[in-house]
mmCIF file of N, CA and C in Angstrom:
data_model
loop_
_atom_site.group_PDB
_atom_site.id
_atom_site.type_symbol
_atom_site.label_atom_id
_atom_site.label_comp_id
_atom_site.label_asym_id
_atom_site.label_seq_id
_atom_site.Cartn_x
_atom_site.Cartn_y
_atom_site.Cartn_z
ATOM 1 N N MET A 1 18.131 6.218 -7.337
ATOM 2 C CA MET A 1 19.007 6.337 -6.339
ATOM 3 C C MET A 1 19.384 7.766 -6.043
ATOM 4 N N PHE A 2 19.207 8.520 -6.953
ATOM 5 C CA PHE A 2 19.340 9.896 -6.830
ATOM 6 C C PHE A 2 18.342 10.655 -5.879
ATOM 7 N N PHE A 3 17.254 9.996 -6.125
ATOM 8 C CA PHE A 3 16.219 10.685 -4.934
ATOM 9 C C PHE A 3 16.316 10.188 -3.586
ATOM 10 N N GLY A 4 16.977 8.811 -3.357
ATOM 11 C CA GLY A 4 17.120 8.351 -2.186
ATOM 12 C C GLY A 4 18.060 9.128 -1.491
ATOM 13 N N ILE A 5 19.139 9.590 -2.255
ATOM 14 C CA ILE A 5 20.215 10.364 -1.310
ATOM 15 C C ILE A 5 19.530 11.720 -0.932
ATOM 16 N N VAL A 6 18.884 12.466 -1.938
ATOM 17 C CA VAL A 6 18.163 13.717 -1.599
ATOM 18 C C VAL A 6 17.307 13.616 -0.283
ATOM 19 N N VAL A 7 16.649 12.559 -0.004
ATOM 20 C CA VAL A 7 15.720 12.264 0.965
ATOM 21 C C VAL A 7 16.750 11.913 2.005
ATOM 22 N N TYR A 8 17.588 11.195 2.106
ATOM 23 C CA TYR A 8 18.746 10.978 3.111
ATOM 24 C C TYR A 8 19.256 12.268 3.474
ATOM 25 N N PHE A 9 19.862 13.159 2.658
ATOM 26 C CA PHE A 9 20.323 14.388 3.007
ATOM 27 C C PHE A 9 19.336 15.183 3.718
ATOM 28 N N VAL A 10 17.957 15.304 3.225
ATOM 29 C CA VAL A 10 17.209 16.205 3.865
ATOM 30 C C VAL A 10 16.875 15.899 5.488
ATOM 31 N N ILE A 11 16.762 14.403 5.549
ATOM 32 C CA ILE A 11 16.399 14.117 6.641
ATOM 33 C C ILE A 11 17.494 13.903 7.703
ATOM 34 N N SER A 12 18.849 13.955 7.315
ATOM 35 C CA SER A 12 20.109 14.103 8.153
ATOM 36 C C SER A 12 20.248 15.502 8.486
ATOM 37 N N MET A 13 19.828 16.374 7.730
ATOM 38 C CA MET A 13 20.057 18.039 8.014
ATOM 39 C C MET A 13 19.001 18.086 9.276
ATOM 40 N N GLN A 14 17.803 17.648 8.849
ATOM 41 C CA GLN A 14 16.727 17.675 10.031
ATOM 42 C C GLN A 14 17.037 17.218 11.342
ATOM 43 N N GLY A 15 17.888 16.060 11.548
ATOM 44 C CA GLY A 15 18.431 15.611 12.550
ATOM 45 C C GLY A 15 19.521 16.491 13.068
ATOM 46 N N LEU A 16 20.256 16.758 12.153
ATOM 47 C CA LEU A 16 21.424 17.529 12.977
ATOM 48 C C LEU A 16 20.850 19.051 13.345
ATOM 49 N N ALA A 17 19.765 19.546 12.729
ATOM 50 C CA ALA A 17 19.155 20.857 13.418
ATOM 51 C C ALA A 17 18.452 20.352 14.411
ATOM 52 N N ILE A 18 18.014 19.193 14.995
ATOM 53 C CA ILE A 18 17.411 19.013 16.122
ATOM 54 C C ILE A 18 18.469 18.754 17.311
ATOM 55 N N LEU A 19 19.786 18.154 16.732
ATOM 56 C CA LEU A 19 20.717 17.807 17.768
ATOM 57 C C LEU A 19 21.293 19.351 18.143
ATOM 58 N N LYS A 20 21.439 20.264 17.235
ATOM 59 C CA LYS A 20 22.056 21.549 17.675
ATOM 60 C C LYS A 20 21.119 22.558 18.187
ATOM 61 N N ASN A 21 19.597 22.099 18.560
ATOM 62 C CA ASN A 21 18.683 22.978 18.998
ATOM 63 C C ASN A 21 18.470 23.985 18.188
ATOM 64 N N LEU A 22 18.606 23.900 16.823
ATOM 65 C CA LEU A 22 18.075 25.271 15.806
ATOM 66 C C LEU A 22 17.120 24.762 15.006
ATOM 67 N N TYR A 23 16.457 23.859 15.372
ATOM 68 C CA TYR A 23 15.047 23.229 14.496
ATOM 69 C C TYR A 23 14.119 23.923 15.038
ATOM 70 N N ASN A 24 13.156 24.370 14.084
ATOM 71 C CA ASN A 24 12.225 25.053 14.154
ATOM 72 C C ASN A 24 10.787 24.102 13.519
ATOM 73 N N LYS A 25 9.789 23.936 14.224
ATOM 74 C CA LYS A 25 8.927 23.224 13.600
ATOM 75 C C LYS A 25 8.077 23.696 12.266
ATOM 76 N N GLN A 26 8.368 24.918 11.968
ATOM 77 C CA GLN A 26 7.899 25.605 10.606
ATOM 78 C C GLN A 26 8.543 25.031 9.376
ATOM 79 N N TYR A 27 9.895 24.249 9.548
ATOM 80 C CA TYR A 27 10.432 23.642 8.519
ATOM 81 C C TYR A 27 9.912 22.445 8.096
ATOM 82 N N ASP A 28 8.823 21.900 8.993
ATOM 83 C CA ASP A 28 8.408 20.480 8.821
ATOM 84 C C ASP A 28 7.546 20.286 7.490
ATOM 85 N N ARG A 29 6.954 21.347 7.156
ATOM 86 C CA ARG A 29 6.130 21.361 5.842
ATOM 87 C C ARG A 29 7.078 21.301 4.785
ATOM 88 N N ASP A 30 8.027 22.024 4.686
ATOM 89 C CA ASP A 30 8.948 22.051 3.813
ATOM 90 C C ASP A 30 9.701 20.682 3.508
ATOM 91 N N ILE A 31 10.177 20.085 4.815
ATOM 92 C CA ILE A 31 10.869 18.816 4.475
ATOM 93 C C ILE A 31 9.838 17.858 4.024
ATOM 94 N N TYR A 32 8.657 17.687 4.562
ATOM 95 C CA TYR A 32 7.625 16.906 4.121
ATOM 96 C C TYR A 32 7.409 16.879 2.510
ATOM 97 N N PHE A 33 7.328 18.203 2.131
ATOM 98 C CA PHE A 33 7.202 18.640 0.666
ATOM 99 C C PHE A 33 8.314 17.966 -0.162
ATOM 100 N N VAL A 34 9.431 18.094 0.230
ATOM 101 C CA VAL A 34 10.874 17.714 -0.394
ATOM 102 C C VAL A 34 10.667 16.176 -0.437
ATOM 103 N N VAL A 35 10.272 15.227 0.789
ATOM 104 C CA VAL A 35 10.479 13.897 0.816
ATOM 105 C C VAL A 35 9.337 13.377 -0.035
ATOM 106 N N ILE A 36 8.018 13.738 -0.131
ATOM 107 C CA ILE A 36 6.822 13.403 -1.102
ATOM 108 C C ILE A 36 7.254 13.547 -2.383
ATOM 109 N N SER A 37 7.882 14.756 -2.815
ATOM 110 C CA SER A 37 8.373 15.001 -3.974
ATOM 111 C C SER A 37 9.253 13.962 -4.719
ATOM 112 N N CYS A 38 10.080 13.853 -4.041
ATOM 113 C CA CYS A 38 11.044 12.779 -4.391
ATOM 114 C C CYS A 38 10.339 11.296 -4.505
ATOM 115 N N ILE A 39 9.482 11.063 -3.680
ATOM 116 C CA ILE A 39 8.801 9.771 -3.758
ATOM 117 C C ILE A 39 7.869 9.960 -5.245
ATOM 118 N N ILE A 40 7.231 11.002 -5.429
ATOM 119 C CA ILE A 40 6.513 10.816 -6.654
ATOM 120 C C ILE A 40 7.431 10.944 -7.548
ATOM 121 N N LEU A 41 8.454 11.565 -7.763
ATOM 122 C CA LEU A 41 9.428 11.561 -8.941
ATOM 123 C C LEU A 41 9.903 10.423 -9.491
ATOM 124 N N GLN A 42 10.251 9.643 -8.074
ATOM 125 C CA GLN A 42 11.020 8.238 -8.503
ATOM 126 C C GLN A 42 9.844 7.299 -8.975
ATOM 127 N N VAL A 43 8.527 7.526 -8.599
ATOM 128 C CA VAL A 43 7.547 6.554 -8.994
ATOM 129 C C VAL A 43 7.412 6.884 -10.607
ATOM 130 N N LEU A 44 7.347 8.075 -11.097
ATOM 131 C CA LEU A 44 7.347 8.582 -12.416
ATOM 132 C C LEU A 44 8.556 8.263 -13.382
ATOM 133 N N ALA A 45 9.712 8.139 -12.568
ATOM 134 C CA ALA A 45 10.854 7.748 -13.279
ATOM 135 C C ALA A 45 10.893 6.415 -13.632
ATOM 136 N N ASN A 46 10.331 5.752 -12.642
ATOM 137 C CA ASN A 46 10.225 4.057 -12.836
ATOM 138 C C ASN A 46 9.199 3.526 -13.888
ATOM 139 N N ILE A 47 8.090 4.399 -14.200
ATOM 140 C CA ILE A 47 7.276 4.067 -15.402
ATOM 141 C C ILE A 47 7.812 4.116 -16.691
ATOM 142 N N LYS A 48 7.778 2.981 -17.483
ATOM 143 C CA LYS A 48 8.321 3.136 -18.769
ATOM 144 C C LYS A 48 7.473 2.939 -19.893
ATOM 145 N N ALA A 49 7.378 3.416 -20.962
ATOM 146 C CA ALA A 49 6.398 3.057 -22.034
ATOM 147 C C ALA A 49 6.872 1.628 -22.715
ATOM 148 N N GLU A 50 5.773 1.124 -22.905
ATOM 149 C CA GLU A 50 5.793 -0.231 -23.410
ATOM 150 C C GLU A 50 4.957 -0.403 -24.582
ATOM 151 N N LYS A 51 5.686 -1.067 -25.724
ATOM 152 C CA LYS A 51 4.862 -1.134 -27.035
ATOM 153 C C LYS A 51 4.152 -2.729 -27.069
ATOM 154 N N VAL A 52 2.817 -2.498 -27.174
ATOM 155 C CA VAL A 52 2.123 -3.983 -27.353
ATOM 156 C C VAL A 52 1.594 -3.963 -28.719
ATOM 157 N N ARG A 53 1.797 -5.343 -29.215
ATOM 158 C CA ARG A 53 1.408 -5.698 -30.609
ATOM 159 C C ARG A 53 0.112 -6.586 -30.632
ATOM 160 N N ASN A 54 -0.794 -6.145 -31.305
ATOM 161 C CA ASN A 54 -1.721 -7.331 -31.758
ATOM 162 C C ASN A 54 -1.602 -8.283 -32.942
ATOM 163 N N VAL A 55 -1.299 -9.253 -32.490
ATOM 164 C CA VAL A 55 -0.803 -10.161 -33.918
ATOM 165 C C VAL A 55 -1.943 -11.172 -34.202
ATOM 166 N N LYS A 56 -2.512 -11.390 -35.464
ATOM 167 C CA LYS A 56 -3.528 -12.410 -35.787
ATOM 168 C C LYS A 56 -2.512 -13.123 -36.648
ATOM 169 N N TYR A 57 -2.776 -14.655 -36.286
ATOM 170 C CA TYR A 57 -2.233 -15.473 -37.505
ATOM 171 C C TYR A 57 -3.253 -16.091 -38.371
ATOM 172 N N ILE A 58 -2.616 -16.422 -39.549
ATOM 173 C CA ILE A 58 -3.550 -16.966 -40.530
ATOM 174 C C ILE A 58 -2.726 -17.960 -41.171
ATOM 175 N N VAL A 59 -3.405 -19.184 -41.252
ATOM 176 C CA VAL A 59 -2.535 -20.480 -41.462
ATOM 177 C C VAL A 59 -3.597 -20.987 -42.859
ATOM 178 N N ILE A 60 -2.724 -21.042 -43.896
ATOM 179 C CA ILE A 60 -3.636 -21.222 -45.248
ATOM 180 C C ILE A 60 -2.903 -22.877 -45.447
ATOM 181 N N THR A 61 -4.122 -23.763 -45.707
ATOM 182 C CA THR A 61 -3.702 -25.126 -46.028
ATOM 183 C C THR A 61 -4.347 -25.207 -47.406
ATOM 184 N N GLN A 62 -3.947 -26.320 -47.730
ATOM 185 C CA GLN A 62 -4.629 -26.629 -49.200
ATOM 186 C C GLN A 62 -6.081 -26.615 -49.246
ATOM 187 N N LYS A 63 -7.009 -26.874 -48.200
ATOM 188 C CA LYS A 63 -8.372 -26.953 -48.252
ATOM 189 C C LYS A 63 -8.916 -25.752 -47.543
ATOM 190 N N GLU A 64 -8.386 -25.425 -46.487
ATOM 191 C CA GLU A 64 -8.804 -24.513 -45.543
ATOM 192 C C GLU A 64 -8.064 -23.546 -45.229
ATOM 193 N N THR A 65 -8.589 -22.281 -44.522
ATOM 194 C CA THR A 65 -7.909 -21.339 -43.833
ATOM 195 C C THR A 65 -8.344 -21.197 -42.396
ATOM 196 N N TYR A 66 -7.192 -21.182 -41.492
ATOM 197 C CA TYR A 66 -7.508 -20.905 -39.890
ATOM 198 C C TYR A 66 -6.944 -19.643 -39.690
ATOM 199 N N LYS A 67 -7.971 -19.043 -38.832
ATOM 200 C CA LYS A 67 -7.550 -17.534 -38.337
ATOM 201 C C LYS A 67 -7.394 -17.719 -36.814
ATOM 202 N N THR A 68 -6.350 -17.346 -35.806
ATOM 203 C CA THR A 68 -6.209 -17.426 -34.421
ATOM 204 C C THR A 68 -5.287 -16.079 -34.244
ATOM 205 N N LEU A 69 -5.574 -16.009 -32.852
ATOM 206 C CA LEU A 69 -4.846 -14.961 -32.147
ATOM 207 C C LEU A 69 -3.558 -15.575 -31.539
ATOM 208 N N PHE A 70 -3.470 -17.108 -31.432
ATOM 209 C CA PHE A 70 -2.273 -17.634 -30.991
ATOM 210 C C PHE A 70 -1.289 -18.207 -31.913
ATOM 211 N N GLU A 71 0.050 -18.191 -31.908
ATOM 212 C CA GLU A 71 0.971 -18.489 -32.896
ATOM 213 C C GLU A 71 0.732 -19.958 -32.877
ATOM 214 N N PRO A 72 0.939 -20.566 -33.825
ATOM 215 C CA PRO A 72 1.099 -22.091 -34.280
ATOM 216 C C PRO A 72 2.138 -22.729 -33.784
ATOM 217 N N VAL A 73 2.026 -23.947 -33.148
ATOM 218 C CA VAL A 73 3.234 -24.294 -32.387
ATOM 219 C C VAL A 73 3.523 -25.688 -33.383
ATOM 220 N N LYS A 74 4.698 -25.763 -33.459
ATOM 221 C CA LYS A 74 5.134 -26.723 -34.157
ATOM 222 C C LYS A 74 5.812 -27.881 -33.246
ATOM 223 N N ARG A 75 5.313 -29.277 -33.366
ATOM 224 C CA ARG A 75 6.068 -30.420 -32.772
ATOM 225 C C ARG A 75 6.173 -31.404 -33.415
ATOM 226 N N GLY A 76 7.580 -31.535 -34.013
ATOM 227 C CA GLY A 76 7.693 -32.801 -35.020
ATOM 228 C C GLY A 76 7.313 -32.341 -36.339
ATOM 229 N N LYS A 77 6.284 -33.247 -36.966
ATOM 230 C CA LYS A 77 5.875 -33.065 -38.370
ATOM 231 C C LYS A 77 4.755 -32.131 -38.217
ATOM 232 N N TYR A 78 4.020 -31.631 -37.138
ATOM 233 C CA TYR A 78 2.698 -31.057 -36.960
ATOM 234 C C TYR A 78 2.846 -29.804 -36.588
ATOM 235 N N TYR A 79 1.532 -29.040 -37.120
ATOM 236 C CA TYR A 79 1.475 -27.781 -36.342
ATOM 237 C C TYR A 79 0.051 -27.856 -35.561
ATOM 238 N N PHE A 80 0.098 -27.273 -34.271
ATOM 239 C CA PHE A 80 -1.115 -27.310 -33.519
ATOM 240 C C PHE A 80 -1.415 -25.862 -33.648
ATOM 241 N N ILE A 81 -2.770 -25.514 -34.156
ATOM 242 C CA ILE A 81 -3.298 -24.244 -34.045
ATOM 243 C C ILE A 81 -4.345 -24.227 -33.031
ATOM 244 N N ARG A 82 -4.419 -23.295 -32.208
ATOM 245 C CA ARG A 82 -5.554 -22.898 -31.169
ATOM 246 C C ARG A 82 -6.737 -22.021 -31.927
ATOM 247 N N ILE A 83 -7.953 -22.542 -31.904
ATOM 248 C CA ILE A 83 -8.919 -21.737 -32.283
ATOM 249 C C ILE A 83 -9.877 -21.217 -31.200
ATOM 250 N N THR A 84 -9.981 -19.999 -31.246
ATOM 251 C CA THR A 84 -10.982 -19.316 -30.235
ATOM 252 C C THR A 84 -11.932 -18.802 -30.490
ATOM 253 N N ASP A 85 -13.121 -18.376 -29.757
ATOM 254 C CA ASP A 85 -14.175 -17.541 -30.315
ATOM 255 C C ASP A 85 -13.934 -15.996 -29.759
ATOM 256 N N LYS A 86 -14.961 -15.303 -29.727
ATOM 257 C CA LYS A 86 -14.584 -13.999 -29.441
ATOM 258 C C LYS A 86 -14.113 -13.424 -28.120
ATOM 259 N N ASN A 87 -14.529 -14.381 -27.244
ATOM 260 C CA ASN A 87 -14.040 -14.066 -26.022
ATOM 261 C C ASN A 87 -12.567 -14.435 -25.642
ATOM 262 N N GLU A 88 -11.900 -14.866 -26.746
ATOM 263 C CA GLU A 88 -10.594 -15.550 -26.487
ATOM 264 C C GLU A 88 -10.632 -16.879 -25.741
ATOM 265 N N VAL A 89 -12.005 -17.661 -25.615
ATOM 266 C CA VAL A 89 -11.800 -18.797 -25.083
ATOM 267 C C VAL A 89 -11.622 -19.739 -26.186
ATOM 268 N N GLU A 90 -10.570 -20.825 -25.767
ATOM 269 C CA GLU A 90 -10.188 -22.105 -26.707
ATOM 270 C C GLU A 90 -11.497 -22.803 -26.841
ATOM 271 N N LYS A 91 -11.900 -22.821 -28.354
ATOM 272 C CA LYS A 91 -12.964 -23.702 -28.629
ATOM 273 C C LYS A 91 -12.360 -25.057 -29.063
ATOM 274 N N LYS A 92 -11.258 -24.977 -29.683
ATOM 275 C CA LYS A 92 -10.708 -26.401 -30.291
ATOM 276 C C LYS A 92 -9.074 -26.111 -30.957
ATOM 277 N N ARG A 93 -8.607 -27.096 -30.895
ATOM 278 C CA ARG A 93 -7.025 -27.318 -31.473
ATOM 279 C C ARG A 93 -7.346 -27.877 -32.781
ATOM 280 N N VAL A 94 -6.520 -27.733 -33.724
ATOM 281 C CA VAL A 94 -6.463 -28.450 -34.871
ATOM 282 C C VAL A 94 -4.725 -28.704 -34.926
ATOM 283 N N GLN A 95 -4.781 -30.209 -35.545
ATOM 284 C CA GLN A 95 -3.423 -30.547 -35.876
ATOM 285 C C GLN A 95 -3.380 -30.890 -37.192
ATOM 286 N N ILE A 96 -2.356 -30.159 -37.732
ATOM 287 C CA ILE A 96 -2.287 -30.147 -39.474
ATOM 288 C C ILE A 96 -0.675 -30.705 -39.523
ATOM 289 N N ALA A 97 -0.558 -31.674 -40.589
ATOM 290 C CA ALA A 97 0.763 -31.990 -40.865
ATOM 291 C C ALA A 97 1.323 -30.879 -41.666
ATOM 292 N N GLU A 98 2.846 -30.928 -41.525
ATOM 293 C CA GLU A 98 3.716 -29.788 -42.148
ATOM 294 C C GLU A 98 3.516 -29.541 -43.496
ATOM 295 N N GLU A 99 3.557 -30.568 -44.097
ATOM 296 C CA GLU A 99 3.427 -30.632 -45.524
ATOM 297 C C GLU A 99 2.052 -29.984 -46.050
ATOM 298 N N ARG A 100 1.091 -30.261 -45.313
ATOM 299 C CA ARG A 100 -0.244 -29.737 -45.991
ATOM 300 C C ARG A 100 -0.381 -28.074 -45.903
ATOM 301 N N ILE A 101 0.520 -27.560 -45.036
ATOM 302 C CA ILE A 101 0.417 -25.927 -44.909
ATOM 303 C C ILE A 101 1.119 -25.362 -45.856
ATOM 304 N N GLU A 102 0.438 -24.503 -46.622
ATOM 305 C CA GLU A 102 0.916 -23.940 -47.982
ATOM 306 C C GLU A 102 1.758 -22.483 -47.352
ATOM 307 N N LYS A 103 1.229 -21.855 -46.173
ATOM 308 C CA LYS A 103 1.626 -20.617 -46.005
ATOM 309 C C LYS A 103 1.122 -19.990 -44.576
ATOM 310 N N ILE A 104 1.824 -19.485 -43.679
ATOM 311 C CA ILE A 104 1.475 -19.013 -42.370
ATOM 312 C C ILE A 104 1.566 -17.431 -42.343
ATOM 313 N N GLU A 105 0.476 -16.590 -42.233
ATOM 314 C CA GLU A 105 0.649 -15.137 -42.262
ATOM 315 C C GLU A 105 0.671 -14.718 -40.996
ATOM 316 N N TYR A 106 1.438 -13.561 -40.397
ATOM 317 C CA TYR A 106 1.622 -12.701 -39.375
ATOM 318 C C TYR A 106 0.920 -11.469 -39.633
ATOM 319 N N ILE A 107 -0.213 -11.095 -39.053
ATOM 320 C CA ILE A 107 -0.796 -9.844 -39.307
ATOM 321 C C ILE A 107 -0.570 -9.082 -37.987
ATOM 322 N N ILE A 108 0.042 -7.880 -38.071
ATOM 323 C CA ILE A 108 0.187 -7.004 -36.966
ATOM 324 C C ILE A 108 -0.800 -5.864 -37.146
ATOM 325 N N GLU A 109 -1.558 -5.959 -36.222
ATOM 326 C CA GLU A 109 -2.981 -4.886 -36.282
ATOM 327 C C GLU A 109 -2.725 -3.656 -35.568
ATOM 328 N N LYS A 110 -2.155 -3.554 -34.776
ATOM 329 C CA LYS A 110 -1.822 -2.277 -34.144
ATOM 330 C C LYS A 110 -0.602 -2.053 -33.183
ATOM 331 N N VAL A 111 0.008 -0.966 -32.956
ATOM 332 C CA VAL A 111 1.209 -0.891 -31.909
ATOM 333 C C VAL A 111 0.525 0.291 -31.012
ATOM 334 N N GLU A 112 0.491 0.099 -29.588
ATOM 335 C CA GLU A 112 -0.111 0.928 -28.751
ATOM 336 C C GLU A 112 1.361 1.280 -27.620
ATOM 337 N N GLU A 113 1.182 2.383 -27.184
ATOM 338 C CA GLU A 113 2.044 2.680 -26.273
ATOM 339 C C GLU A 113 1.293 2.861 -24.928
ATOM 340 N N HIS A 114 1.651 1.985 -23.855
ATOM 341 C CA HIS A 114 1.076 2.001 -22.276
ATOM 342 C C HIS A 114 1.848 2.503 -21.482
ATOM 343 N N GLU A 115 1.569 3.370 -20.514
ATOM 344 C CA GLU A 115 2.362 3.846 -19.645
ATOM 345 C C GLU A 115 1.902 3.265 -18.365
#
């Protein structure tokens, strides 16, 4: 909002100078510089750093271990596990009864900041 006020003020001053016949075209470059600078500063101010987590889920049952990139979903007495390949394309879904699951591990691999 601050940069909007600055741009409005600069353009208003330009309009007043034109109305009073005090305006000189050599000021155009300065006015365009201020307006473009405010636009660039506003864009940079709106960019926020964001933290991204890579989480792997490991579901350990009495007989097998399942590794997946998607969180197991619980529906009723069953957990549904999405098994994917290297390209993150779903290959199969496994339905496991809740009492067969011994442990679910959440492994956070890395935290990155993106701008």
